[in-house]
Amino acid sequence: MVINLILGDITKTKADAIVNAANTTLLGGGGVDGAIHRAGGITIVEECKKIIKKQGSCGVGESVITTAGNLPAKFVIHTVGPIWYGGTNNEDLLLTNAYKNCLQLAVENEVKKIAFPNISTGVYNFPKERAAKIAINSVLDFLNTSSILEEIIFVCFDKENYVIYENILNTK
Ligand code: AR6
């Protein structure tokens, strides 16, 4: 099992599954969510609508899985990270849940290679260093319990996040 770090666009990442930092409606938005829907095409939002019809919404920290449409992946795993309200709203636990629920869905769908964006660190404003520690620790904790996953890729869109991840991963 390896953890890799990329500076780039997750819609270009070849993996069994890529993770989307979505919102509770699953209907798309800006940031990485917008990029995934634009590049993946209409089939992704069509599946999201079916899921919403069935379950109402996707809660913060939860995740769902759909086709990846035209993306170079089999699946998109949509998760909803917490909005940062200063740290007193269970943000750390909710972000941990988001990563762990994605990994759980990945394993259930026999995903071997999964790529994550830096969930919640854009418009949801989660402090980047704090979010990176949670992302890496959640993945490492999960990997202790699962042998199916072979590769985890953290895809950083900005250099600041990339350097933060690089420094933390170097200490592990
Ligand atoms: N590839 C990889 N990472 C990206 C890409 C990309 N193409 N584009 C942006 N990022 P954000 P959030 C990075 O705002 O904070 C949406 O409108 C970005 O630099 O996309 O979880 C949803 O619908 C940042 O580091 O997601 C929600 O309403 C990271 O992705 C809301 O934003 C997350 O930034 C979710 O906010």
CSV table of C-alpha atoms and ligand atoms in Angstrom, one decimal:
chain,number,residue,atom,x,y,z
A,1,MET,CA,0.0,0.0,0.0
A,2,VAL,CA,1.3,3.4,-0.9
A,3,ILE,CA,0.3,7.0,-0.3
A,4,ASN,CA,1.1,9.3,-3.2
A,5,LEU,CA,1.0,13.1,-3.4
A,6,ILE,CA,0.1,15.0,-6.6
A,7,LEU,CA,0.0,18.7,-7.3
A,8,GLY,CA,-2.8,19.0,-10.0
A,9,ASP,CA,-6.3,18.5,-11.1
A,10,ILE,CA,-8.2,15.5,-9.7
A,11,THR,CA,-10.4,15.3,-12.8
A,12,LYS,CA,-7.2,14.2,-14.7
A,13,THR,CA,-6.2,11.6,-12.1
A,14,LYS,CA,-6.5,8.0,-13.2
A,15,ALA,CA,-7.9,5.9,-10.3
A,16,ASP,CA,-10.6,3.5,-9.5
A,17,ALA,CA,-12.4,6.2,-7.6
A,18,ILE,CA,-12.0,9.9,-7.2
A,19,VAL,CA,-13.5,11.7,-4.2
A,20,ASN,CA,-15.7,14.8,-4.7
A,21,ALA,CA,-15.9,17.6,-2.0
A,22,ALA,CA,-19.7,18.0,-2.5
A,23,ASN,CA,-22.5,19.7,-0.6
A,24,THR,CA,-25.6,18.1,1.0
A,25,THR,CA,-27.7,18.6,-2.1
A,26,LEU,CA,-25.2,16.6,-4.3
A,27,LEU,CA,-26.3,18.8,-7.2
A,28,GLY,CA,-22.9,20.3,-8.0
A,29,GLY,CA,-21.3,23.6,-7.1
A,30,GLY,CA,-18.0,25.4,-7.5
A,31,GLY,CA,-14.5,24.3,-6.8
A,32,VAL,CA,-13.6,20.7,-7.2
A,33,ASP,CA,-17.3,19.8,-7.3
A,34,GLY,CA,-17.9,22.0,-10.3
A,35,ALA,CA,-14.8,20.7,-12.0
A,36,ILE,CA,-15.8,17.0,-11.5
A,37,HIS,CA,-19.3,17.6,-12.8
A,38,ARG,CA,-18.1,19.6,-15.8
A,39,ALA,CA,-15.5,17.0,-16.8
A,40,GLY,CA,-17.6,13.9,-15.9
A,41,GLY,CA,-20.8,14.9,-17.7
A,42,ILE,CA,-24.5,14.7,-17.0
A,43,THR,CA,-24.6,11.0,-15.9
A,44,ILE,CA,-23.0,11.9,-12.6
A,45,VAL,CA,-25.7,14.4,-11.6
A,46,GLU,CA,-28.4,12.1,-12.8
A,47,GLU,CA,-27.2,9.4,-10.4
A,48,CYS,CA,-26.9,12.0,-7.6
A,49,LYS,CA,-30.5,13.1,-8.2
A,50,LYS,CA,-31.7,9.4,-7.8
A,51,ILE,CA,-29.8,9.1,-4.6
A,52,ILE,CA,-31.3,12.4,-3.3
A,53,LYS,CA,-34.7,11.2,-4.2
A,54,LYS,CA,-34.1,8.0,-2.2
A,55,GLN,CA,-32.4,9.5,0.9
A,56,GLY,CA,-33.3,13.2,1.0
A,57,SER,CA,-29.8,14.6,1.3
A,58,CYS,CA,-26.2,13.6,2.0
A,59,GLY,CA,-25.3,14.5,5.5
A,60,VAL,CA,-22.1,16.2,6.6
A,61,GLY,CA,-19.4,13.5,7.0
A,62,GLU,CA,-21.4,11.0,4.9
A,63,SER,CA,-20.6,9.8,1.4
A,64,VAL,CA,-22.3,8.2,-1.6
A,65,ILE,CA,-21.0,6.6,-4.8
A,66,THR,CA,-21.8,7.1,-8.4
A,67,THR,CA,-20.5,6.5,-11.9
A,68,ALA,CA,-17.5,8.7,-12.9
A,69,GLY,CA,-19.1,9.4,-16.4
A,70,ASN,CA,-16.4,10.6,-18.7
A,71,LEU,CA,-13.7,10.8,-16.1
A,72,PRO,CA,-10.7,8.4,-16.2
A,73,ALA,CA,-12.1,6.6,-13.1
A,74,LYS,CA,-14.8,4.0,-12.4
A,75,PHE,CA,-16.5,5.8,-9.6
A,76,VAL,CA,-16.9,9.2,-8.0
A,77,ILE,CA,-17.3,9.1,-4.2
A,78,HIS,CA,-19.1,12.2,-3.2
A,79,THR,CA,-18.7,13.3,0.4
A,80,VAL,CA,-19.7,16.4,2.3
A,81,GLY,CA,-17.0,18.0,4.5
A,82,PRO,CA,-17.9,20.4,7.3
A,83,ILE,CA,-18.0,24.1,7.0
A,84,TRP,CA,-15.4,25.6,9.3
A,85,TYR,CA,-17.2,27.6,12.1
A,86,GLY,CA,-14.1,28.1,14.3
A,87,GLY,CA,-13.6,24.5,15.5
A,88,THR,CA,-16.4,24.3,18.1
A,89,ASN,CA,-18.9,22.6,15.8
A,90,ASN,CA,-17.5,19.1,15.7
A,91,GLU,CA,-15.6,20.1,12.5
A,92,ASP,CA,-12.6,17.7,13.2
A,93,LEU,CA,-14.8,14.7,13.8
A,94,LEU,CA,-17.0,15.5,10.8
A,95,LEU,CA,-14.0,15.8,8.5
A,96,THR,CA,-12.6,12.5,9.9
A,97,ASN,CA,-16.0,10.9,9.2
A,98,ALA,CA,-15.9,12.2,5.6
A,99,TYR,CA,-12.6,10.6,4.9
A,100,LYS,CA,-13.4,7.3,6.7
A,101,ASN,CA,-16.8,6.9,5.0
A,102,CYS,CA,-15.2,7.4,1.6
A,103,LEU,CA,-12.7,4.7,2.4
A,104,GLN,CA,-15.4,2.4,3.6
A,105,LEU,CA,-17.4,2.9,0.4
A,106,ALA,CA,-14.3,2.3,-1.6
A,107,VAL,CA,-13.6,-1.0,0.0
A,108,GLU,CA,-17.2,-2.1,-0.4
A,109,ASN,CA,-16.9,-1.4,-4.1
A,110,GLU,CA,-13.5,-3.2,-4.5
A,111,VAL,CA,-11.7,0.1,-5.2
A,112,LYS,CA,-7.9,-0.4,-5.1
A,113,LYS,CA,-6.8,3.1,-6.0
A,114,ILE,CA,-8.5,6.2,-4.7
A,115,ALA,CA,-7.8,9.9,-5.1
A,116,PHE,CA,-8.8,12.6,-2.5
A,117,PRO,CA,-8.9,16.3,-2.9
A,118,ASN,CA,-8.3,18.5,0.1
A,119,ILE,CA,-11.9,18.3,1.4
A,120,SER,CA,-13.3,21.4,3.1
A,121,THR,CA,-10.2,23.6,2.5
A,122,GLY,CA,-11.7,25.7,-0.2
A,123,VAL,CA,-15.0,27.6,0.3
A,124,TYR,CA,-15.7,25.7,3.5
A,125,ASN,CA,-12.6,27.4,4.9
A,126,PHE,CA,-11.2,24.6,7.1
A,127,PRO,CA,-7.6,25.5,8.1
A,128,LYS,CA,-5.4,23.7,5.7
A,129,GLU,CA,-2.7,22.3,8.0
A,130,ARG,CA,-5.4,21.0,10.5
A,131,ALA,CA,-7.3,19.4,7.6
A,132,ALA,CA,-4.2,17.8,6.2
A,133,LYS,CA,-3.4,16.2,9.5
A,134,ILE,CA,-6.9,14.8,9.8
A,135,ALA,CA,-6.9,13.5,6.2
A,136,ILE,CA,-3.6,11.7,6.6
A,137,ASN,CA,-4.4,10.3,10.1
A,138,SER,CA,-7.8,9.1,9.0
A,139,VAL,CA,-6.3,7.3,6.0
A,140,LEU,CA,-3.5,5.7,8.1
A,141,ASP,CA,-6.0,4.6,10.8
A,142,PHE,CA,-8.3,3.1,8.2
A,143,LEU,CA,-5.4,1.3,6.4
A,144,ASN,CA,-4.6,-0.5,9.6
A,145,THR,CA,-8.0,-2.2,9.3
A,146,SER,CA,-8.2,-2.9,5.5
A,147,SER,CA,-5.9,-4.8,3.2
A,148,ILE,CA,-7.9,-4.2,-0.1
A,149,LEU,CA,-6.7,-0.6,-0.8
A,150,GLU,CA,-3.4,-0.5,-2.7
A,151,GLU,CA,-2.9,3.2,-3.4
A,152,ILE,CA,-4.2,6.4,-1.9
A,153,ILE,CA,-3.5,9.7,-3.8
A,154,PHE,CA,-3.8,13.1,-2.2
A,155,VAL,CA,-4.4,15.5,-5.0
A,156,CYS,CA,-3.5,19.1,-4.0
A,157,PHE,CA,-4.7,21.8,-6.3
A,158,ASP,CA,-2.6,24.5,-4.7
A,159,LYS,CA,1.1,24.6,-3.8
A,160,GLU,CA,0.3,25.6,-0.2
A,161,ASN,CA,-1.6,22.4,0.5
A,162,TYR,CA,1.0,20.3,-1.4
A,163,VAL,CA,3.8,21.6,0.8
A,164,ILE,CA,1.8,21.0,4.0
A,165,TYR,CA,1.0,17.4,2.9
A,166,GLU,CA,4.6,16.8,1.9
A,167,ASN,CA,5.9,17.9,5.3
A,168,ILE,CA,3.4,15.8,7.3
A,169,LEU,CA,3.9,12.7,5.1
A,170,ASN,CA,7.7,13.0,5.6
A,171,THR,CA,7.3,12.7,9.4
A,172,LYS,CA,5.2,9.5,9.1
B,1,AR6,N1,-8.8,19.2,-8.5
B,1,AR6,C1,-8.3,19.0,-7.2
B,1,AR6,N2,-8.6,19.9,-6.2
B,1,AR6,C2,-9.3,21.0,-6.6
B,1,AR6,C3,-9.8,21.2,-7.9
B,1,AR6,C4,-9.5,20.3,-8.9
B,1,AR6,N3,-9.9,20.4,-10.1
B,1,AR6,N4,-10.5,22.4,-7.8
B,1,AR6,C5,-10.4,22.9,-6.6
B,1,AR6,N5,-9.7,22.0,-5.8
B,1,AR6,P1,-13.7,23.3,-2.6
B,1,AR6,P2,-14.9,22.6,0.0
B,1,AR6,C6,-9.4,22.1,-4.4
B,1,AR6,O1,-14.1,24.8,-2.4
B,1,AR6,O2,-14.1,23.6,0.7
B,1,AR6,C7,-18.5,23.4,-3.7
B,1,AR6,O3,-19.2,24.5,-4.2
B,1,AR6,C8,-9.4,23.5,-3.7
B,1,AR6,O4,-8.2,24.2,-4.0
B,1,AR6,O5,-13.9,22.7,-3.9
B,1,AR6,O6,-15.0,21.2,0.5
B,1,AR6,C9,-19.4,22.3,-3.2
B,1,AR6,O7,-20.5,22.2,-3.9
B,1,AR6,C10,-9.4,23.1,-2.2
B,1,AR6,O8,-8.2,22.8,-1.7
B,1,AR6,O9,-14.5,22.4,-1.6
B,1,AR6,C11,-19.6,22.8,-1.8
B,1,AR6,O10,-20.7,23.7,-1.7
B,1,AR6,C12,-10.2,21.8,-2.3
B,1,AR6,O11,-10.3,21.4,-3.6
B,1,AR6,C13,-18.4,23.5,-1.3
B,1,AR6,O12,-17.7,23.9,-2.5
B,1,AR6,C14,-11.6,21.9,-1.7
B,1,AR6,O13,-12.2,23.2,-2.1
B,1,AR6,C15,-17.4,22.5,-0.6
B,1,AR6,O14,-16.4,23.3,-0.1
